[in-house]
CSV table of C-alpha atoms in Angstrom, one decimal:
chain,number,residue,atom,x,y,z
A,1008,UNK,CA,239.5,7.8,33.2
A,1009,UNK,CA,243.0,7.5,31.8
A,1010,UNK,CA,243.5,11.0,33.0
A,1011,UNK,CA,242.5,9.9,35.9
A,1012,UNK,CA,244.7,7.0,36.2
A,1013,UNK,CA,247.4,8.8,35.4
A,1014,UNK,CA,247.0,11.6,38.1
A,1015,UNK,CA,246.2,9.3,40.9
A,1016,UNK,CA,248.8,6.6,39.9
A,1017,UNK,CA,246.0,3.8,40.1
A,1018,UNK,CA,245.3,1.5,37.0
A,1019,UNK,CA,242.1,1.8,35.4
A,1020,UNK,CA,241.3,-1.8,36.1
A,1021,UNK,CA,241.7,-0.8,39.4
A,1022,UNK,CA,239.8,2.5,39.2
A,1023,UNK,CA,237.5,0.0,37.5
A,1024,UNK,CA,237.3,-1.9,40.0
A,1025,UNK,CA,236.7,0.8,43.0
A,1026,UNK,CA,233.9,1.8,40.8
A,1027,UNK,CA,231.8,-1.4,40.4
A,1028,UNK,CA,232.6,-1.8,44.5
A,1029,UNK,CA,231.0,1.8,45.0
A,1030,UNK,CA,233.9,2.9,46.7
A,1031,UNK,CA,234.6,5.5,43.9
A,1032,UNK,CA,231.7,7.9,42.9
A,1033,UNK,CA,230.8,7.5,39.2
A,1034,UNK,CA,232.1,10.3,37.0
A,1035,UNK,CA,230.2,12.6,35.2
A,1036,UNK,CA,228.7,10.7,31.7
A,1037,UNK,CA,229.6,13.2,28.6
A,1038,UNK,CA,229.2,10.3,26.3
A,1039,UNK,CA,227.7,6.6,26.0
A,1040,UNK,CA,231.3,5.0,26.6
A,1041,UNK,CA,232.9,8.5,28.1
A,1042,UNK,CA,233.0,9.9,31.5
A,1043,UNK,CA,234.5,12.7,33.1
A,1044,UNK,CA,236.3,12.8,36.6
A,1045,UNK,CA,237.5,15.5,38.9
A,1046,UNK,CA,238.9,16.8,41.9
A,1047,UNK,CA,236.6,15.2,43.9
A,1048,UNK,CA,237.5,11.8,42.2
A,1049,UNK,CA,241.4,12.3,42.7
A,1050,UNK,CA,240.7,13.2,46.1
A,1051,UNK,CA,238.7,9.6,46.6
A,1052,UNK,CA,241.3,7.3,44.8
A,1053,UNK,CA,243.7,8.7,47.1
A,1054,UNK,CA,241.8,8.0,50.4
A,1055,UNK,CA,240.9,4.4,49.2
A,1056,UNK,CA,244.7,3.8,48.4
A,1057,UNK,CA,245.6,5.1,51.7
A,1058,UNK,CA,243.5,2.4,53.3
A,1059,UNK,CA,244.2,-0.4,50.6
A,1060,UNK,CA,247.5,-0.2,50.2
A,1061,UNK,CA,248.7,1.7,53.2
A,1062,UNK,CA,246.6,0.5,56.3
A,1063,UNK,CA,246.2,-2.9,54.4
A,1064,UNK,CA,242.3,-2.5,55.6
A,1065,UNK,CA,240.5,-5.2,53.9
A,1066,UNK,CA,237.9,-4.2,51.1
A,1067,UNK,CA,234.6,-4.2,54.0
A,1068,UNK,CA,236.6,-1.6,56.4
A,1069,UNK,CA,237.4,0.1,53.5
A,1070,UNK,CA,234.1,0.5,52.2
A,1071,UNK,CA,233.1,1.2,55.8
A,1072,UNK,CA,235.4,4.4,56.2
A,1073,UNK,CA,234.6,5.4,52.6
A,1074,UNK,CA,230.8,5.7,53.1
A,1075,UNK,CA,230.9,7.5,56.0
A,1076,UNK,CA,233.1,10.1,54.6
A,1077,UNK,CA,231.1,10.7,51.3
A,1078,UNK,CA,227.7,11.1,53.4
A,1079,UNK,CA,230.2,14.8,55.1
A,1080,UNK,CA,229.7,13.8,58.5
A,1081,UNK,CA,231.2,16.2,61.5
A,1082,UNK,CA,234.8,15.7,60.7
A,1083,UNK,CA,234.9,14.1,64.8
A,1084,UNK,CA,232.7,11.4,63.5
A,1085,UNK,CA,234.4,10.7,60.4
A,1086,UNK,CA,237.5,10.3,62.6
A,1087,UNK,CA,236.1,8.4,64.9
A,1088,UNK,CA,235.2,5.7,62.5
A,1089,UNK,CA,238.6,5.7,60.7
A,1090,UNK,CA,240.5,5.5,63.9
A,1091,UNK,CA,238.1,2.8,64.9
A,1092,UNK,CA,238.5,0.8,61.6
A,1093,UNK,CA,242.7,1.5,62.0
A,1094,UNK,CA,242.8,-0.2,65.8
A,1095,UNK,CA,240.4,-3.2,65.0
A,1096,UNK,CA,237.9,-4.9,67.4
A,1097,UNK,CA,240.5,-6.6,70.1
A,1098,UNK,CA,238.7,-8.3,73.1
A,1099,UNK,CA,238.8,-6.8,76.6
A,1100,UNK,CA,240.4,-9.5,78.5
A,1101,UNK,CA,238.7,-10.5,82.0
A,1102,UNK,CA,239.9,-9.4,85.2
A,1103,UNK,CA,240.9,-6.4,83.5
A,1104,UNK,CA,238.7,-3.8,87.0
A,1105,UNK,CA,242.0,-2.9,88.2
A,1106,UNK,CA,243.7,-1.8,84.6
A,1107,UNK,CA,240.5,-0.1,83.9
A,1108,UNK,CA,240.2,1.8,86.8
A,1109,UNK,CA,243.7,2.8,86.6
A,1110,UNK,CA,242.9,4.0,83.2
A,1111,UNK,CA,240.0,6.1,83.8
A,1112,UNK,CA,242.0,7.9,86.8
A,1113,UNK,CA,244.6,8.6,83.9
A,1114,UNK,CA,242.0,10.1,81.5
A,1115,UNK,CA,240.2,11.4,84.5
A,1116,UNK,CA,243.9,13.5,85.1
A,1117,UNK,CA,244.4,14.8,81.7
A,1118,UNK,CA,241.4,16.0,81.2
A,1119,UNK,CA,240.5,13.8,78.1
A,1120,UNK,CA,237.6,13.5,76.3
A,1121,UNK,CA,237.6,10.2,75.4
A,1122,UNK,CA,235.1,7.7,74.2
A,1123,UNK,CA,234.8,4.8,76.3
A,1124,UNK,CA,233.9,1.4,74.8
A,1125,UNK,CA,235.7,2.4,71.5
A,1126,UNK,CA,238.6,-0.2,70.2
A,1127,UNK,CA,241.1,2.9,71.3
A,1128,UNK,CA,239.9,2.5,75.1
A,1129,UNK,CA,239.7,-1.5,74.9
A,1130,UNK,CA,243.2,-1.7,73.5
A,1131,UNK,CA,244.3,0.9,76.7
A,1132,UNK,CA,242.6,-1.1,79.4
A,1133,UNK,CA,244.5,-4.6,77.9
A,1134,UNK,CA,248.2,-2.9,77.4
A,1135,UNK,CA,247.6,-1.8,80.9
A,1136,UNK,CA,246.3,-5.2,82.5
A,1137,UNK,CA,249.1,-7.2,80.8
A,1138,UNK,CA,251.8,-4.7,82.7
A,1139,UNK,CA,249.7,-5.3,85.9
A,1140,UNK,CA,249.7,-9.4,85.1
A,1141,UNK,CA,253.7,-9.1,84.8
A,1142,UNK,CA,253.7,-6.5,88.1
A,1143,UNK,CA,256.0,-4.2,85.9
A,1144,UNK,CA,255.7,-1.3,88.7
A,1145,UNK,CA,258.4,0.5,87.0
A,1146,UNK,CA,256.6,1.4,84.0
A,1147,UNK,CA,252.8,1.8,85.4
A,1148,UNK,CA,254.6,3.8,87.8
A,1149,UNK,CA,255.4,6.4,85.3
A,1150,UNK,CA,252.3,5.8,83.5
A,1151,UNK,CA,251.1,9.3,84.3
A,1152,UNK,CA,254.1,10.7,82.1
A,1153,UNK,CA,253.7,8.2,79.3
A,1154,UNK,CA,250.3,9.7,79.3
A,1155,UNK,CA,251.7,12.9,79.2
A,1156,UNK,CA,254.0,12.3,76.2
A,1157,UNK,CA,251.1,10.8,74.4
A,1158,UNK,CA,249.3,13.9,74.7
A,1159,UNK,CA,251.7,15.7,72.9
A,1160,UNK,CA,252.2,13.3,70.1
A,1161,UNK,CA,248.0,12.6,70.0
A,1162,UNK,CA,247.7,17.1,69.8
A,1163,UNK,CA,250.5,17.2,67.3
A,1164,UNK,CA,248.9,14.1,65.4
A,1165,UNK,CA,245.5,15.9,65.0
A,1166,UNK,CA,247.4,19.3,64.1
A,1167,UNK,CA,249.2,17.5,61.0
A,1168,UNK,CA,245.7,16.5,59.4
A,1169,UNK,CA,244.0,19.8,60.8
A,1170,UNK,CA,245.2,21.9,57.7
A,1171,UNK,CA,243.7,19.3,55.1
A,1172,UNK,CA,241.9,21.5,52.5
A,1173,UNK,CA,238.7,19.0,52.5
A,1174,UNK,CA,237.3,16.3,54.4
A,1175,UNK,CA,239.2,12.9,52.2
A,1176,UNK,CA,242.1,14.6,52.3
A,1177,UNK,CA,241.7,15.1,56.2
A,1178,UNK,CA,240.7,11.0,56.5
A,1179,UNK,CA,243.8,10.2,54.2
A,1180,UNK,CA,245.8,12.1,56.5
A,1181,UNK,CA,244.8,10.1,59.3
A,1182,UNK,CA,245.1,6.7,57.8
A,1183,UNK,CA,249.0,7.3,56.5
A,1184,UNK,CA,249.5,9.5,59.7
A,1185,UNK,CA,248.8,6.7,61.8
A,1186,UNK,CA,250.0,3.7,60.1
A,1187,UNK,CA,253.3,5.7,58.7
A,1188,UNK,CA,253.6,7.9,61.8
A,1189,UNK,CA,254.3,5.3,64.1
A,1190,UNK,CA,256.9,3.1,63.0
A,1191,UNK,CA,258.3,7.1,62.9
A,1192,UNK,CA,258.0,7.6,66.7
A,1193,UNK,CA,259.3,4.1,67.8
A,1194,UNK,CA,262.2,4.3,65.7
A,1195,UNK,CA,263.2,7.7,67.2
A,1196,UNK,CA,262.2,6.6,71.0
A,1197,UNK,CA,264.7,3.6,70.3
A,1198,UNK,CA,267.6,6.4,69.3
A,1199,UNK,CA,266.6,8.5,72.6
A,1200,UNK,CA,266.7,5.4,74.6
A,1201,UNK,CA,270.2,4.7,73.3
A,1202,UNK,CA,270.8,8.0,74.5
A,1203,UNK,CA,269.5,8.0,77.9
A,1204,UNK,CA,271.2,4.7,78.7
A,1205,UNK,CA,274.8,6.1,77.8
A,1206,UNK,CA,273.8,8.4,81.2
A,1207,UNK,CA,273.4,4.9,83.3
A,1208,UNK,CA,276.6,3.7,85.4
A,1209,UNK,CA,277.6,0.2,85.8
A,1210,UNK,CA,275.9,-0.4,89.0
A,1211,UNK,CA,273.1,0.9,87.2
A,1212,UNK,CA,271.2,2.5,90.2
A,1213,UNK,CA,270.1,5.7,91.2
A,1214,UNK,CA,271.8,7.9,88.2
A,1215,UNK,CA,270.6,11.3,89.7
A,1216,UNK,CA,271.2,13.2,87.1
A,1217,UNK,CA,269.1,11.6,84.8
A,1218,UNK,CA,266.4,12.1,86.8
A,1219,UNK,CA,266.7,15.7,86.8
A,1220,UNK,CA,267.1,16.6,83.3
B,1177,UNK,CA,264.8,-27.5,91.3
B,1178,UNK,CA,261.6,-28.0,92.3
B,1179,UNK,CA,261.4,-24.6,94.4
B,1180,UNK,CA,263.3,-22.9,91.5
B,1181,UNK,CA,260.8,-24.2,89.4
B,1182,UNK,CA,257.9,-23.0,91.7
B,1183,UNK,CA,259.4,-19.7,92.3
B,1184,UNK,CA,259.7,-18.9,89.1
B,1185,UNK,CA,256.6,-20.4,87.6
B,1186,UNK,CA,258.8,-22.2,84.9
B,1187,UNK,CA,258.3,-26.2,84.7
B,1188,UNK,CA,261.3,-28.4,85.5
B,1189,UNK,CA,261.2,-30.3,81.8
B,1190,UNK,CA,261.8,-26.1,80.7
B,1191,UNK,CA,264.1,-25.4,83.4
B,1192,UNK,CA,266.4,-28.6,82.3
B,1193,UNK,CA,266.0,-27.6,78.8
B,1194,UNK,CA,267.3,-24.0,79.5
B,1195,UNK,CA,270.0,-26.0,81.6
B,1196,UNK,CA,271.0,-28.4,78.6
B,1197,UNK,CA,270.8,-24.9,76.5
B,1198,UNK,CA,273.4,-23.6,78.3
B,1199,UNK,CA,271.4,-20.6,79.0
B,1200,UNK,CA,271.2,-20.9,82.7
B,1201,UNK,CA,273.6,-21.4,84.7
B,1202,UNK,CA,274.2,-24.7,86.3
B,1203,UNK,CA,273.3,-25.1,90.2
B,1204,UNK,CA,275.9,-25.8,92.6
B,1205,UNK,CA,275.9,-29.5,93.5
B,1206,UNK,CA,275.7,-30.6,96.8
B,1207,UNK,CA,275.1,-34.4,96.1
B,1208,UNK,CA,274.9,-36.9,92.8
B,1209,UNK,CA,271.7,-35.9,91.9
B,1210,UNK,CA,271.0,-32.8,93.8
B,1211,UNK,CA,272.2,-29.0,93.2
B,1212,UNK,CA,271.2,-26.2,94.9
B,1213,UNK,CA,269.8,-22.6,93.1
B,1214,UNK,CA,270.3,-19.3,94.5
B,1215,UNK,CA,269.0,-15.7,93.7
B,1216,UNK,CA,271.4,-15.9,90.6
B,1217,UNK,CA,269.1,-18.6,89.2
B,1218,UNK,CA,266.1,-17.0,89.6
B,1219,UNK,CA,267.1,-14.1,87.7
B,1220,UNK,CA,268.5,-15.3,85.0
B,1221,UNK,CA,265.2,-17.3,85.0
B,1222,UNK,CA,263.3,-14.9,84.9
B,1223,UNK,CA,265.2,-12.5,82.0
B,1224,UNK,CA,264.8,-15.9,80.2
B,1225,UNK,CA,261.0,-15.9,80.5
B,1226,UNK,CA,261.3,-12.5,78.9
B,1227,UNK,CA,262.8,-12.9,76.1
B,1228,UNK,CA,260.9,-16.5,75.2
B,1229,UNK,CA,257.5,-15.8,76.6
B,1230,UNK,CA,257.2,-11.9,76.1
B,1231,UNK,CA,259.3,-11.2,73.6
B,1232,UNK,CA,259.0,-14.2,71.4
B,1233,UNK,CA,262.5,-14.2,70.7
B,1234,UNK,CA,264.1,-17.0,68.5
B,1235,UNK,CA,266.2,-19.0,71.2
B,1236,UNK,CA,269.4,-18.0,69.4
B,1237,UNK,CA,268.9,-14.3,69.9
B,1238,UNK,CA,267.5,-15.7,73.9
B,1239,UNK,CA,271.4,-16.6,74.0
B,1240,UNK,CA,272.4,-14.1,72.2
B,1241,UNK,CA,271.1,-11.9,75.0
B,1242,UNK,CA,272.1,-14.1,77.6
B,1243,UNK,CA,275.6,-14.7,77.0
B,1244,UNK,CA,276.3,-10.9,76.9
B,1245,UNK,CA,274.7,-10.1,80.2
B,1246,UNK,CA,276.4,-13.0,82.1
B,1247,UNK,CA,279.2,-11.6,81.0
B,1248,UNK,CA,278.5,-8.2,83.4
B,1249,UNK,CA,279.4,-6.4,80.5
B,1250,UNK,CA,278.9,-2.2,81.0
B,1251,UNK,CA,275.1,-1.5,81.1
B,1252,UNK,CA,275.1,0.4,78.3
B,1253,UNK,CA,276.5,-2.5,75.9
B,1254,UNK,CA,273.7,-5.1,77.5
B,1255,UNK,CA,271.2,-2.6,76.6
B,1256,UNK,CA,272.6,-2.2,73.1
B,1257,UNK,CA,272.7,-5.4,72.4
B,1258,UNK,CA,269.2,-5.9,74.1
B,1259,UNK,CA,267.8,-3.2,72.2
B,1260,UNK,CA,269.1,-4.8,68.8
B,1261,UNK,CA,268.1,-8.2,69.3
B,1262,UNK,CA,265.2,-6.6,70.0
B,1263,UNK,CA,264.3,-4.2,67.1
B,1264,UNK,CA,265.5,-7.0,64.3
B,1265,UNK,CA,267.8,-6.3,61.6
B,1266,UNK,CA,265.6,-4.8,58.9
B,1267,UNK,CA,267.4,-3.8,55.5
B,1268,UNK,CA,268.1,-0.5,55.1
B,1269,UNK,CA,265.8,0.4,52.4
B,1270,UNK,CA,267.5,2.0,48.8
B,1271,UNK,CA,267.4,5.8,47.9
B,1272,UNK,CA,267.2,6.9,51.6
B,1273,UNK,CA,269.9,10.1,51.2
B,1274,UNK,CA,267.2,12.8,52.1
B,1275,UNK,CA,266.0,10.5,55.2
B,1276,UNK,CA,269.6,10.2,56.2
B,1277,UNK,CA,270.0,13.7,56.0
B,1278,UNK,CA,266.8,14.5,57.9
B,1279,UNK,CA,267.9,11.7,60.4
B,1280,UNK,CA,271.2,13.7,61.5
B,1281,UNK,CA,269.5,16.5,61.6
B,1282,UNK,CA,267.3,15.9,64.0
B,1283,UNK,CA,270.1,13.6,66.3
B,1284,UNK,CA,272.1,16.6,66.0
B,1285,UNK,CA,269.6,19.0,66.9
B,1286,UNK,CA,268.4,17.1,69.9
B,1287,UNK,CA,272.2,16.7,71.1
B,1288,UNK,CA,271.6,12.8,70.3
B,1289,UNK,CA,274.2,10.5,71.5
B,1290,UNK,CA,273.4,7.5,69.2
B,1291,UNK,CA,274.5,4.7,67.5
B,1292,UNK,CA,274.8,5.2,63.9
B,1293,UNK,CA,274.2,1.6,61.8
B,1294,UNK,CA,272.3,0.4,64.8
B,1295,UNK,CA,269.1,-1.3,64.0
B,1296,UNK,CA,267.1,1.4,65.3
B,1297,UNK,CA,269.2,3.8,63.1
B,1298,UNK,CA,267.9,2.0,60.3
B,1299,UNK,CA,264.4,1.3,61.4
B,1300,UNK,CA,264.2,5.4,61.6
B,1301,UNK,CA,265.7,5.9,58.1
B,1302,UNK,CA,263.0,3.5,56.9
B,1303,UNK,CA,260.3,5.6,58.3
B,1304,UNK,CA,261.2,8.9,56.9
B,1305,UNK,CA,261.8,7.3,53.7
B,1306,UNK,CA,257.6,6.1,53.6
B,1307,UNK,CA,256.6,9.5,54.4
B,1308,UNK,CA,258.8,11.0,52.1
B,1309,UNK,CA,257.4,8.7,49.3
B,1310,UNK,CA,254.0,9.6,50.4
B,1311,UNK,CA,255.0,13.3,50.2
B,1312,UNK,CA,253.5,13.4,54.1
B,1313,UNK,CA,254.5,16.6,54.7
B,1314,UNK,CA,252.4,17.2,57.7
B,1315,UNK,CA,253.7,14.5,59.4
B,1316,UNK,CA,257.3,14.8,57.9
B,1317,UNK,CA,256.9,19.2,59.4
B,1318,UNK,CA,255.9,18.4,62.8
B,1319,UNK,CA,259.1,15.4,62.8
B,1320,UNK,CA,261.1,18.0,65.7
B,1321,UNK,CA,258.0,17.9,67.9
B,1322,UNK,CA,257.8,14.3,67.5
B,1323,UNK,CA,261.4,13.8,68.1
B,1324,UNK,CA,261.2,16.0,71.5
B,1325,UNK,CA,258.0,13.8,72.4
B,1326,UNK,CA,260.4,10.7,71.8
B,1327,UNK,CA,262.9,11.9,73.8
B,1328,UNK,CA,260.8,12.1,77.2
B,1329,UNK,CA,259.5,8.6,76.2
B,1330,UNK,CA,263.0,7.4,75.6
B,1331,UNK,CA,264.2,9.1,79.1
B,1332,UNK,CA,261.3,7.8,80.8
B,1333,UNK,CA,262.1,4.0,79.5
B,1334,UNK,CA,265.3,4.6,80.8
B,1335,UNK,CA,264.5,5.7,84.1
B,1336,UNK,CA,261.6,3.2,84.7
B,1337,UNK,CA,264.7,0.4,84.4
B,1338,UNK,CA,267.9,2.3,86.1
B,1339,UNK,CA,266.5,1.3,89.4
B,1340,UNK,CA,267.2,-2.3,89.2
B,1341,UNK,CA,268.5,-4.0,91.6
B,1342,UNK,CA,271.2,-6.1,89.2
B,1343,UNK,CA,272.1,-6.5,85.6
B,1344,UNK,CA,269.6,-9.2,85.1
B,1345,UNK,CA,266.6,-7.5,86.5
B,1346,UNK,CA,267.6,-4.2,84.4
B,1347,UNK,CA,267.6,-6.2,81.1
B,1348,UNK,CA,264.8,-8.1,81.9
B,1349,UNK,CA,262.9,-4.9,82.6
B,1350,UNK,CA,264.7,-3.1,78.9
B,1351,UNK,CA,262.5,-6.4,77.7
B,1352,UNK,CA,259.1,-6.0,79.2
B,1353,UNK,CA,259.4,-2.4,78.8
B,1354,UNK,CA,260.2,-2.6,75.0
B,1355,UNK,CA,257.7,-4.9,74.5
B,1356,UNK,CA,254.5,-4.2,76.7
B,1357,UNK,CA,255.4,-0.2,77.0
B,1358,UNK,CA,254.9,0.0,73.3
B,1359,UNK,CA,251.2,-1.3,72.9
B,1360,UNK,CA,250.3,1.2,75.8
B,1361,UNK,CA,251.8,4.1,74.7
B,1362,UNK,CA,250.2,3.8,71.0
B,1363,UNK,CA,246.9,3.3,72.9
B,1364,UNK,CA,247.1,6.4,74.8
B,1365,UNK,CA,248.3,8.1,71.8
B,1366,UNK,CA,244.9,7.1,70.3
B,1367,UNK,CA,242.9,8.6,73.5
B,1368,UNK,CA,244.7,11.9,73.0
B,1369,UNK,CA,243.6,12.1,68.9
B,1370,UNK,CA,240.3,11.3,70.2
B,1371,UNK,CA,240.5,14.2,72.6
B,1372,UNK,CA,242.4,16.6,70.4
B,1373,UNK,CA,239.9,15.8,67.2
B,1374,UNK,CA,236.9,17.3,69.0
B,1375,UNK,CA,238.4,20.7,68.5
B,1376,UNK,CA,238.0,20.5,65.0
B,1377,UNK,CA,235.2,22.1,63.4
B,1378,UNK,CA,233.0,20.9,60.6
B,1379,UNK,CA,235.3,22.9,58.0
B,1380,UNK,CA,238.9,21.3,59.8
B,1381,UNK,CA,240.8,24.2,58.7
B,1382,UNK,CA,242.9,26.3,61.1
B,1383,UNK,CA,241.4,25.2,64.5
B,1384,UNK,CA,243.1,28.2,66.6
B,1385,UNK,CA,243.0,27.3,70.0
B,1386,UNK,CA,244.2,24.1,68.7
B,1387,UNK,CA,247.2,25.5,67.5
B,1388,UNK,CA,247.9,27.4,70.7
B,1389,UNK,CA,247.2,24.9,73.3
């Protein structure tokens, strides 16, 4: 267990801990007081870190995502829970027909294969009915290219964790990718902003070159 | 005031406070106790609203904001400082060299006119620096694709407000767009994963056609 500790950079009354919550899998007894731990445990610790200390998830999602995982599910339904357990359970705010047919014509378009009901959808159906509450035409006007740019980052967001050599190390991907990855793509969509604007005149209106590029 | 006040949908006790705040501007009197509000006022109103309602900006960064714009300064500096107010001074965080270096890299290979210092600047630093600590190199490998994915976000952003009809209505829009574009964007991103993860197999390894699409 120290070895382990050591490896994984968690305490051992933390590993300790992980173990008596049956997050961790018991090691393999060699001994009355003496256990031995591989790969397999290494690869655990660092999922559970990724949600505890990473994603903040408290200790029932955690527990949540980590039994799914051990039981090998398809790696789509292992994902599906994590990414579930990452978004949280927001309510779908009433009157919300017109934002949710909007979005369904929007997935409808691209083609996507997409779960309805999940926290993913409900959290699409609300950013989109709080634009329509505040008649922001300018951005649901461009929605369809927003949605277009989120295929991208949503392909190349799967591709990162695609190469994962097992199924933990696949779920850890996808809890720092999406907690880490973010702040990532906002930060740079701030800098291209800044860029953009620099193309805007005073008067502000109808810079035709920018809408070429 | 009182068909400011319904025109706007803020309350008259609000309106005099923002009036005593010296963040709008005062009407033009046409009697003791009477002063009539134009257009002007209705604007500025409504950028207010923005940044107090939407934004849940602290009032000094409302006037901040405020006191720049009714200055019809260049767009491009009301955005900047919009922008600013609006991403927060975080601290840049210590042992960062190898994030700054990635940073300009990837500014100068997108032909990046931006701000160095800026908050945004710093808020992308940060974010390279966690996945560098994580050693995320899958997310840290595909950071080029991300960045051109940001870029037609950032463009987009920029386009959806460069048809404003005035200053006012631009910033206003820089506002809702920062802050209700965001939660829609990340929500679409999570429809695309959901989309993109059923192309991976059972094993997750090397999904081809993923690869290609």
């Amino acid at each position: 267990m120290a070895e382990l500790a050591k490896q994984s950079g968690v305490s051992v009354p933390t590993i300790k801990y992980y173990l008596r919550e049956g997050l961790l899998q018991p090691g393999h007894r060699t001994s009355v007081n003496q256990a031995s731990y591989g790969e397999k445990h290494l690869q655990r610790l660092r999922l559970i870190r990724a949600l505890v200390t990473v994603a903040k998830l408290p200790i029932e999602k955690v527990r949540e995502v980590v039994q799914v995982v051990s039981k090998e599910p398809p790696v789509i339904e292992a994902m599906a829970i994590t990414q579930d357990a990452l978004v949280g359970n927001a309510e779908m705010e009433v009157g919300n027909e017109m934002a949710t047919q909007l979005l369904a014509e929007i997935i409808s378009a691209r083609g996507w294969n997409s779960h309805e009901g999940s926290p993913a959808h409900v959290a699409a159906v609300n950013a989109i009915a709080r634009l329509q509450k505040e008649n922001f035409d300018a951005i649901l006007g461009a929605i369809n290219d927003y949605a277009e740019a989120a295929d991208t980052v949503g392909r190349i967001d799967v591709q990162a964790v695609a190469v994962s050599e097992n199924l933990e190390a696949m779920i850890r991907g996808v809890v720092l990718g999406s907690v880490l990855r973010r702040p990532l793509l906002d930060a740079l969509v701030l800098l291209a902003q800044q860029h953009y604007a620099q193309c805007l005149n005073q008067e502000g209106a109808d810079p035709i070159w920018l809408r070429q590029s």
